[in-house]
Amino acid sequence: MTPWMPTPAIPTVAETLKHPAFPTAIWNLEPDRKGLVPVAEGRGGPFNISWEIHGAGPIKLIFIMGLGGLKSAWQRQTLHFGHERREQYSVLLIDNRGMGDSDKPLMRYSTSEMARDIVEVLAHQTVGWLPRSFPLLDPTTTSAPRPRSLHVVGISLGGMIAQELACQIPWALSSLSLVCTAAAVENTTSFAEHMAQRASLLMPKTVDRSVADSARQIFAHAWLAAPDDVRLPEPGRTPRCGPPPPPSSPWLSFLSNNRNSFGVFGSGGGGEGDGQARYLRFETNAQRFVAQEMHKRLDPARFGLKGFLLQLIAAGWHHKSAAQLREMADRVGRERILVMHGTEDGMISLPHGQKLIEFIQPGKGIIVEGMGHAPLVERWEWFNRTIEEHCALGERLDGRA
């Protein structure tokens, strides 16, 4: 059992915006290719999905982000796989519909339709990771198209989308990693706890309270209080890594107009870090999260309530039965599937991960003591190594290693 930890203090938005490292919180990792792909013709579209490919290696790795997340949320993995190991890996990042640089159509979102968006991106001529005529799953088909070439990693809502993707194109997958996700979102708490959680969603909150609550739900409390543990990129040494952007990004004009709301006075945030040509460190892991969250929230063109709520509906309606997941695992191959969950996940509780492992019976099912909802951040070194090993397994099974 994880030792009891006091509720960690979360740095305020005001002090974080004034921190010298704030302008450097999002890394300028330059993609090899990027673009917009029109998807969903005949499915309520077309609308555009934004994508980037980092790296030029033969191992094709796809990261699918969760609720309200942007491509930059994968920056620790983008750095590791797509830049430091760019001769081995090609990393595809997308912004799911409703977020980031992708369009935000007002329509019903579902995990199955969001998975089809990804299939269409993969098959588009500008990406070319699937043949343009690659078929979705046909129950009458008995032969599997070859070769398997895609390594898919999905977290939270992204893990739900990854389940649907695996159901749609099981024979294209060399490996599948489902991280802190669920077959369906269910109530696993007492009635009183459930009602308290629902009531908290409806209560108006300050930005400080909202960000702090998110931090405590997403991350293990011991990690939040620890010193900033990230490995920073080094412009000039890290391949295809530019310096931090100048302090002219959207948060600066927002602060100028709303400085009183955040307790920030003067010309804006960033302090002595303005114009830095290197990436700086925060005092704690919690403060780095606050900074990255505020970079996102202060960019209304890329993050907004409409897209967040539409993605939330998709997560809430996601449902894969035990039979559906068993069939998916049969077609993908259980030895190719990894499921991981943490005991301190405050977003999707532990019983969801245990049930997913029970349904799928994956080649590797991991329950990690003391881990929260975002191992890609709080256990990034272990997470990257685990994904590396799982990709290597898929490559061996397909005779490429």
Coordinates of C-alpha atoms in Angstrom, one line a residue:
M1 CA 0.0 0.0 0.0
T2 CA 1.2 3.5 -0.8
P3 CA 2.2 5.4 2.3
W4 CA -0.1 8.3 3.3
M5 CA 0.9 11.6 1.9
P6 CA -0.4 15.0 2.9
T7 CA -2.3 16.9 0.2
P8 CA 0.5 18.5 -1.8
A9 CA 0.6 22.3 -2.1
I10 CA 0.2 23.4 -5.8
P11 CA 2.0 26.7 -6.8
T12 CA -0.4 29.4 -7.8
V13 CA -1.0 30.4 -11.4
A14 CA 0.3 33.9 -10.6
E15 CA 3.7 32.8 -9.2
T16 CA 4.0 30.2 -12.0
L17 CA 3.4 32.8 -14.8
K18 CA 6.1 35.0 -13.3
H19 CA 8.6 32.2 -13.0
P20 CA 11.6 32.5 -15.3
A21 CA 11.0 29.0 -16.7
F22 CA 7.4 29.7 -17.7
P23 CA 8.2 30.8 -21.3
T24 CA 10.3 27.7 -21.8
A25 CA 7.7 25.1 -20.5
I26 CA 6.7 23.9 -24.0
W27 CA 9.7 22.7 -26.0
N28 CA 10.3 23.8 -29.6
L29 CA 10.7 20.3 -31.0
E30 CA 10.7 20.8 -34.8
P31 CA 8.8 18.1 -36.7
D32 CA 10.2 16.5 -39.9
R33 CA 6.8 16.8 -41.5
K34 CA 3.4 18.3 -40.5
G35 CA 0.1 19.2 -42.0
L36 CA -3.7 19.0 -42.0
V37 CA -5.7 16.1 -43.4
P38 CA -9.4 16.5 -44.3
V39 CA -11.3 13.6 -42.7
A40 CA -14.9 12.4 -42.1
E41 CA -16.3 12.9 -45.6
G42 CA -19.8 11.4 -45.3
R43 CA -19.4 11.3 -41.5
G44 CA -20.3 14.9 -40.7
G45 CA -17.2 16.3 -42.4
P46 CA -15.0 17.1 -44.0
F47 CA -12.9 18.8 -41.3
N48 CA -9.2 18.9 -40.7
I49 CA -7.0 16.9 -38.3
S50 CA -3.6 18.3 -37.5
W51 CA -0.6 15.9 -37.5
E52 CA 3.2 15.9 -37.1
I53 CA 5.9 13.3 -37.7
H54 CA 9.1 13.6 -35.7
G55 CA 12.0 11.4 -36.7
A56 CA 13.0 9.4 -39.8
G57 CA 13.4 5.9 -38.5
P58 CA 11.7 2.6 -39.6
I59 CA 9.7 2.0 -36.4
K60 CA 6.3 3.8 -36.7
L61 CA 5.0 4.9 -33.4
I62 CA 1.6 6.6 -32.9
F63 CA 0.7 8.5 -29.7
I64 CA -3.0 9.2 -29.0
M65 CA -3.7 11.8 -26.4
G66 CA -6.5 11.9 -23.8
L67 CA -9.2 14.3 -22.9
G68 CA -8.4 18.0 -23.6
G69 CA -4.7 17.2 -24.4
L70 CA -2.6 18.6 -27.2
K71 CA 0.3 17.1 -29.2
S72 CA 2.7 18.9 -26.9
A73 CA 1.6 16.8 -23.9
W74 CA 3.7 14.0 -25.4
Q75 CA 6.9 16.2 -25.5
R76 CA 8.9 13.9 -23.2
Q77 CA 8.2 11.0 -25.6
T78 CA 8.6 13.2 -28.7
L79 CA 12.0 14.2 -27.5
H80 CA 13.1 10.6 -26.5
F81 CA 11.8 8.8 -29.6
G82 CA 11.5 11.4 -32.4
H83 CA 14.6 13.4 -31.7
E84 CA 17.2 11.6 -29.6
R85 CA 16.4 8.3 -31.4
R86 CA 15.2 9.8 -34.6
E87 CA 17.2 7.3 -36.8
Q88 CA 15.2 4.4 -35.1
Y89 CA 11.7 5.9 -34.8
S90 CA 9.2 8.0 -36.7
V91 CA 6.6 9.4 -34.2
L92 CA 3.2 10.5 -35.4
L93 CA 1.3 13.0 -33.2
I94 CA -2.2 14.2 -33.8
D95 CA -4.6 16.6 -32.2
N96 CA -7.9 14.8 -31.8
R97 CA -10.9 16.5 -33.2
G98 CA -12.0 19.4 -30.9
M99 CA -8.4 20.2 -29.7
G100 CA -5.2 21.9 -30.7
D101 CA -4.7 22.7 -34.4
S102 CA -7.4 20.3 -35.5
D103 CA -10.9 21.6 -36.4
K104 CA -13.5 21.7 -33.7
P105 CA -16.8 20.8 -35.3
L106 CA -20.0 21.0 -33.3
M107 CA -21.3 17.5 -33.6
R108 CA -21.6 14.3 -31.6
Y109 CA -18.1 12.9 -31.0
S110 CA -17.5 9.2 -30.4
T111 CA -14.3 7.1 -29.8
S112 CA -15.1 5.0 -32.9
E113 CA -15.4 8.0 -35.1
M114 CA -12.3 9.6 -33.6
A115 CA -10.5 6.3 -34.4
R116 CA -11.7 6.5 -38.0
D117 CA -10.2 10.0 -38.2
I118 CA -6.8 8.5 -37.3
V119 CA -7.2 5.8 -39.9
E120 CA -7.9 8.4 -42.6
V121 CA -4.8 10.4 -41.5
L122 CA -2.7 7.3 -41.7
A123 CA -3.9 6.4 -45.2
H124 CA -3.6 10.0 -46.5
Q125 CA -0.9 10.5 -49.1
T126 CA 0.8 13.1 -47.0
V127 CA 1.4 10.6 -44.2
G128 CA 1.4 7.3 -46.1
W129 CA 1.5 4.9 -43.1
L130 CA -1.3 2.8 -44.5
P131 CA -2.2 2.1 -48.1
R132 CA -5.0 4.4 -49.3
S133 CA -7.2 1.4 -49.9
F134 CA -6.5 -0.2 -46.5
P135 CA -9.8 -1.8 -45.4
L136 CA -11.5 -1.4 -42.1
L137 CA -12.3 -4.6 -40.3
D138 CA -14.7 -6.8 -42.4
P139 CA -16.1 -9.7 -40.3
T140 CA -16.1 -11.9 -43.4
T141 CA -12.3 -11.4 -44.0
T142 CA -10.2 -14.3 -42.9
S143 CA -6.8 -13.3 -44.2
A144 CA -4.8 -10.5 -42.6
P145 CA -3.2 -7.8 -44.8
R146 CA 0.5 -7.6 -44.3
P147 CA 2.8 -6.2 -43.0
R148 CA 1.9 -5.1 -39.5
S149 CA 3.8 -1.9 -39.1
L150 CA 2.1 0.4 -36.5
H151 CA 2.9 0.7 -32.8
V152 CA -0.1 2.4 -31.1
V153 CA 0.0 4.0 -27.7
G154 CA -3.1 5.6 -26.2
I155 CA -3.7 7.1 -22.8
S156 CA -7.1 7.7 -21.1
L157 CA -9.5 8.9 -23.8
G158 CA -6.7 8.2 -26.2
G159 CA -6.6 4.6 -24.9
M160 CA -10.3 4.3 -25.7
I161 CA -9.7 5.6 -29.2
A162 CA -6.8 3.1 -29.5
Q163 CA -9.2 0.2 -28.6
E164 CA -11.5 1.3 -31.4
L165 CA -8.5 1.7 -33.8
A166 CA -7.4 -1.9 -32.9
C167 CA -11.0 -3.1 -33.6
Q168 CA -11.0 -1.3 -37.0
I169 CA -7.5 -2.2 -38.3
P170 CA -6.2 -5.0 -36.1
W171 CA -3.9 -6.5 -38.7
A172 CA -2.0 -3.2 -39.1
L173 CA -0.8 -3.2 -35.5
S174 CA 2.6 -4.5 -34.6
S175 CA 2.0 -3.5 -30.9
L176 CA -0.8 -1.9 -28.8
S177 CA -0.3 -0.1 -25.5
L178 CA -3.4 0.9 -23.5
V179 CA -2.4 3.3 -20.7
C180 CA -4.7 4.3 -17.8
T181 CA -7.9 3.7 -19.7
A182 CA -11.1 1.7 -19.6
A183 CA -13.4 -0.5 -21.5
A184 CA -16.2 1.8 -20.2
V185 CA -16.3 4.4 -17.5
E186 CA -18.2 3.1 -14.5
N187 CA -18.9 4.2 -11.0
T188 CA -16.5 2.4 -8.7
T189 CA -17.0 4.5 -5.6
S190 CA -19.7 4.8 -2.9
F191 CA -22.9 6.6 -3.7
A192 CA -21.8 9.6 -1.5
E193 CA -18.4 9.8 -3.2
H194 CA -20.0 9.6 -6.6
M195 CA -22.4 12.4 -5.9
A196 CA -19.7 14.6 -4.4
Q197 CA -17.5 14.1 -7.6
R198 CA -20.5 15.0 -9.8
A199 CA -21.3 18.0 -7.8
S200 CA -17.7 19.2 -8.0
L201 CA -17.9 19.3 -11.8
L202 CA -20.8 21.7 -11.6
M203 CA -19.3 24.1 -9.0
P204 CA -17.7 27.3 -10.4
K205 CA -14.0 27.4 -9.6
T206 CA -11.2 29.8 -9.8
V207 CA -8.4 29.0 -12.3
D208 CA -6.1 28.2 -9.3
R209 CA -8.6 25.8 -7.9
S210 CA -9.3 24.2 -11.2
V211 CA -5.6 23.6 -12.0
A212 CA -4.8 22.4 -8.5
D213 CA -7.7 19.9 -8.5
S214 CA -6.6 18.6 -11.9
A215 CA -3.0 18.1 -10.7
R216 CA -4.1 16.2 -7.6
Q217 CA -6.4 14.0 -9.6
I218 CA -3.9 13.2 -12.4
F219 CA -0.7 12.7 -10.5
A220 CA 0.6 10.8 -7.5
H221 CA 0.9 13.3 -4.7
A222 CA 4.5 12.3 -3.8
W223 CA 5.6 13.1 -7.3
L224 CA 3.9 16.5 -7.3
A225 CA 5.9 17.6 -4.3
A226 CA 9.2 16.4 -5.6
P227 CA 11.8 18.6 -7.4
D228 CA 11.3 19.1 -11.2
D229 CA 12.7 15.9 -12.6
V230 CA 12.4 16.3 -16.4
R231 CA 15.3 16.0 -18.7
L232 CA 15.5 19.2 -20.7
P233 CA 16.4 19.4 -24.4
E234 CA 19.4 21.4 -25.4
P235 CA 19.1 23.7 -28.4
G236 CA 22.2 23.2 -30.6
R237 CA 22.8 19.7 -29.2
T238 CA 19.4 18.0 -29.3
P239 CA 18.5 17.2 -33.0
R240 CA 15.9 19.5 -34.5
C241 CA 15.3 21.4 -31.3
G242 CA 15.0 25.1 -31.5
P243 CA 15.3 27.6 -28.7
P244 CA 12.3 28.5 -26.6
P245 CA 9.8 30.8 -28.4
P246 CA 10.1 34.5 -27.8
P247 CA 7.6 35.9 -25.2
S248 CA 5.2 37.0 -27.9
S249 CA 3.0 33.9 -27.7
P250 CA -0.8 34.1 -26.9
W251 CA -0.3 34.0 -23.1
L252 CA 1.5 37.4 -23.2
S253 CA -1.4 39.4 -24.7
F254 CA -3.7 37.5 -22.4
L255 CA -1.7 38.5 -19.3
S256 CA -1.6 42.1 -20.5
N257 CA -5.4 42.2 -20.6
N258 CA -6.0 40.0 -17.5
R259 CA -3.1 40.6 -15.2
N260 CA -5.2 41.5 -12.2
S261 CA -7.1 38.2 -12.5
F262 CA -3.9 36.3 -11.9
G263 CA -2.2 38.7 -9.6
V264 CA 0.4 39.4 -12.3
F265 CA 1.5 43.1 -12.5
G266 CA 3.8 44.9 -14.9
S267 CA 4.3 44.0 -18.5
G268 CA 3.6 40.3 -18.3
G269 CA 5.0 36.9 -17.2
G270 CA 8.3 35.2 -17.6
G271 CA 10.5 37.5 -15.5
E272 CA 14.2 37.0 -16.2
G273 CA 13.5 34.1 -18.5
D274 CA 12.3 36.4 -21.3
G275 CA 14.4 35.9 -24.4
Q276 CA 16.2 32.8 -23.0
A277 CA 17.9 30.6 -25.5
R278 CA 17.8 27.6 -23.2
Y279 CA 15.1 25.6 -21.4
L280 CA 14.8 26.3 -17.6
R281 CA 13.8 24.2 -14.6
F282 CA 10.9 24.8 -12.2
E283 CA 11.1 24.2 -8.4
T284 CA 8.7 21.2 -8.4
N285 CA 7.0 18.8 -10.7
A286 CA 3.7 20.4 -9.7
Q287 CA 4.8 23.8 -10.9
R288 CA 5.9 22.4 -14.3
F289 CA 2.4 20.9 -14.7
V290 CA 0.8 24.3 -13.8
A291 CA 3.0 26.0 -16.4
Q292 CA 2.2 23.6 -19.2
E293 CA -1.5 23.7 -18.3
M294 CA -1.6 27.5 -18.4
H295 CA 0.2 27.5 -21.8
K296 CA -2.7 25.5 -23.0
R297 CA -5.5 27.3 -21.2
L298 CA -4.2 30.7 -22.3
D299 CA -4.5 29.7 -26.0
P300 CA -8.2 29.9 -26.7
A301 CA -7.7 29.1 -30.4
R302 CA -6.3 25.7 -29.5
F303 CA -8.1 24.8 -26.2
G304 CA -11.8 25.6 -25.5
L305 CA -14.8 24.5 -23.5
K306 CA -16.7 23.3 -26.6
G307 CA -14.1 20.8 -27.7
F308 CA -13.4 19.7 -24.2
L309 CA -17.1 18.9 -23.5
L310 CA -17.5 17.1 -26.9
Q311 CA -14.5 14.9 -26.1
L312 CA -15.8 14.3 -22.6
I313 CA -19.1 13.0 -24.1
A314 CA -17.1 10.6 -26.3
A315 CA -15.3 9.3 -23.2
G316 CA -18.5 8.9 -21.3
W317 CA -20.2 7.0 -24.0
H318 CA -17.3 4.7 -24.8
H319 CA -18.2 1.1 -24.3
K320 CA -16.4 -2.1 -25.4
S321 CA -17.8 -5.4 -24.1
A322 CA -15.6 -8.3 -22.9
A323 CA -16.6 -10.2 -26.1
Q324 CA -15.6 -7.2 -28.3
L325 CA -12.2 -6.8 -26.6
R326 CA -11.5 -10.6 -26.7
E327 CA -12.2 -10.6 -30.4
M328 CA -9.9 -7.5 -30.9
A329 CA -7.2 -9.3 -28.9
D330 CA -7.5 -12.4 -31.0
R331 CA -7.1 -10.4 -34.2
V332 CA -4.2 -8.2 -32.9
G333 CA -2.5 -11.0 -31.0
R334 CA -2.5 -10.9 -27.2
E335 CA 1.3 -11.1 -27.1
R336 CA 1.4 -7.7 -28.8
I337 CA -0.8 -6.0 -26.2
L338 CA 0.3 -4.1 -23.1
V339 CA -2.2 -2.7 -20.5
M340 CA -0.9 -0.6 -17.7
H341 CA -2.7 1.2 -14.8
G342 CA -1.7 2.9 -11.5
T343 CA -3.1 2.4 -8.1
E344 CA -3.2 6.2 -7.5
D345 CA -5.1 7.0 -10.7
G346 CA -7.6 9.7 -9.6
M347 CA -9.2 10.1 -13.1
I348 CA -9.9 6.5 -14.1
S349 CA -9.9 4.4 -11.0
L350 CA -7.9 1.2 -10.6
P351 CA -10.9 -1.2 -11.0
H352 CA -11.2 0.0 -14.7
G353 CA -7.6 -1.1 -15.4
Q354 CA -8.1 -4.4 -13.6
K355 CA -11.2 -5.1 -15.6
L356 CA -9.5 -4.2 -18.9
I357 CA -6.7 -6.7 -18.1
E358 CA -9.3 -9.3 -17.2
F359 CA -11.2 -8.8 -20.5
I360 CA -8.2 -8.6 -22.9
Q361 CA -5.8 -11.0 -21.1
P362 CA -2.9 -9.1 -22.7
G363 CA 0.6 -10.4 -23.1
K364 CA 1.6 -7.9 -20.5
G365 CA -0.7 -6.4 -17.9
I366 CA 0.9 -4.1 -15.3
I367 CA -0.6 -2.6 -12.2
V368 CA 1.9 -0.1 -10.8
E369 CA 1.8 0.7 -7.1
G370 CA 1.8 4.4 -6.4
M371 CA 1.4 5.5 -10.0
G372 CA -1.1 8.1 -11.0
H373 CA -3.0 8.8 -14.3
A374 CA -0.1 10.1 -16.4
P375 CA 3.0 7.8 -16.4
L376 CA 4.2 9.5 -19.5
V377 CA 4.9 12.5 -17.3
E378 CA 5.4 11.3 -13.7
R379 CA 7.4 8.2 -14.6
W380 CA 8.7 9.3 -18.0
E381 CA 12.0 7.4 -17.9
W382 CA 10.3 4.1 -17.0
F383 CA 7.4 4.7 -19.4
N384 CA 9.7 5.4 -22.4
R385 CA 11.8 2.3 -21.6
T386 CA 8.6 0.2 -21.3
I387 CA 7.2 1.5 -24.6
E388 CA 10.7 0.9 -26.3
E389 CA 10.7 -2.7 -25.1
H390 CA 7.2 -3.3 -26.3
C391 CA 7.9 -1.8 -29.7
A392 CA 11.0 -4.1 -29.9
L393 CA 8.7 -7.1 -29.1
G394 CA 6.4 -6.2 -32.0
E395 CA 9.4 -5.8 -34.3
R396 CA 10.7 -9.2 -33.4
L397 CA 7.3 -10.8 -33.9
D398 CA 7.2 -9.3 -37.3
G399 CA 10.7 -10.4 -38.2
R400 CA 12.2 -7.0 -38.4
A401 CA 14.5 -7.3 -35.4

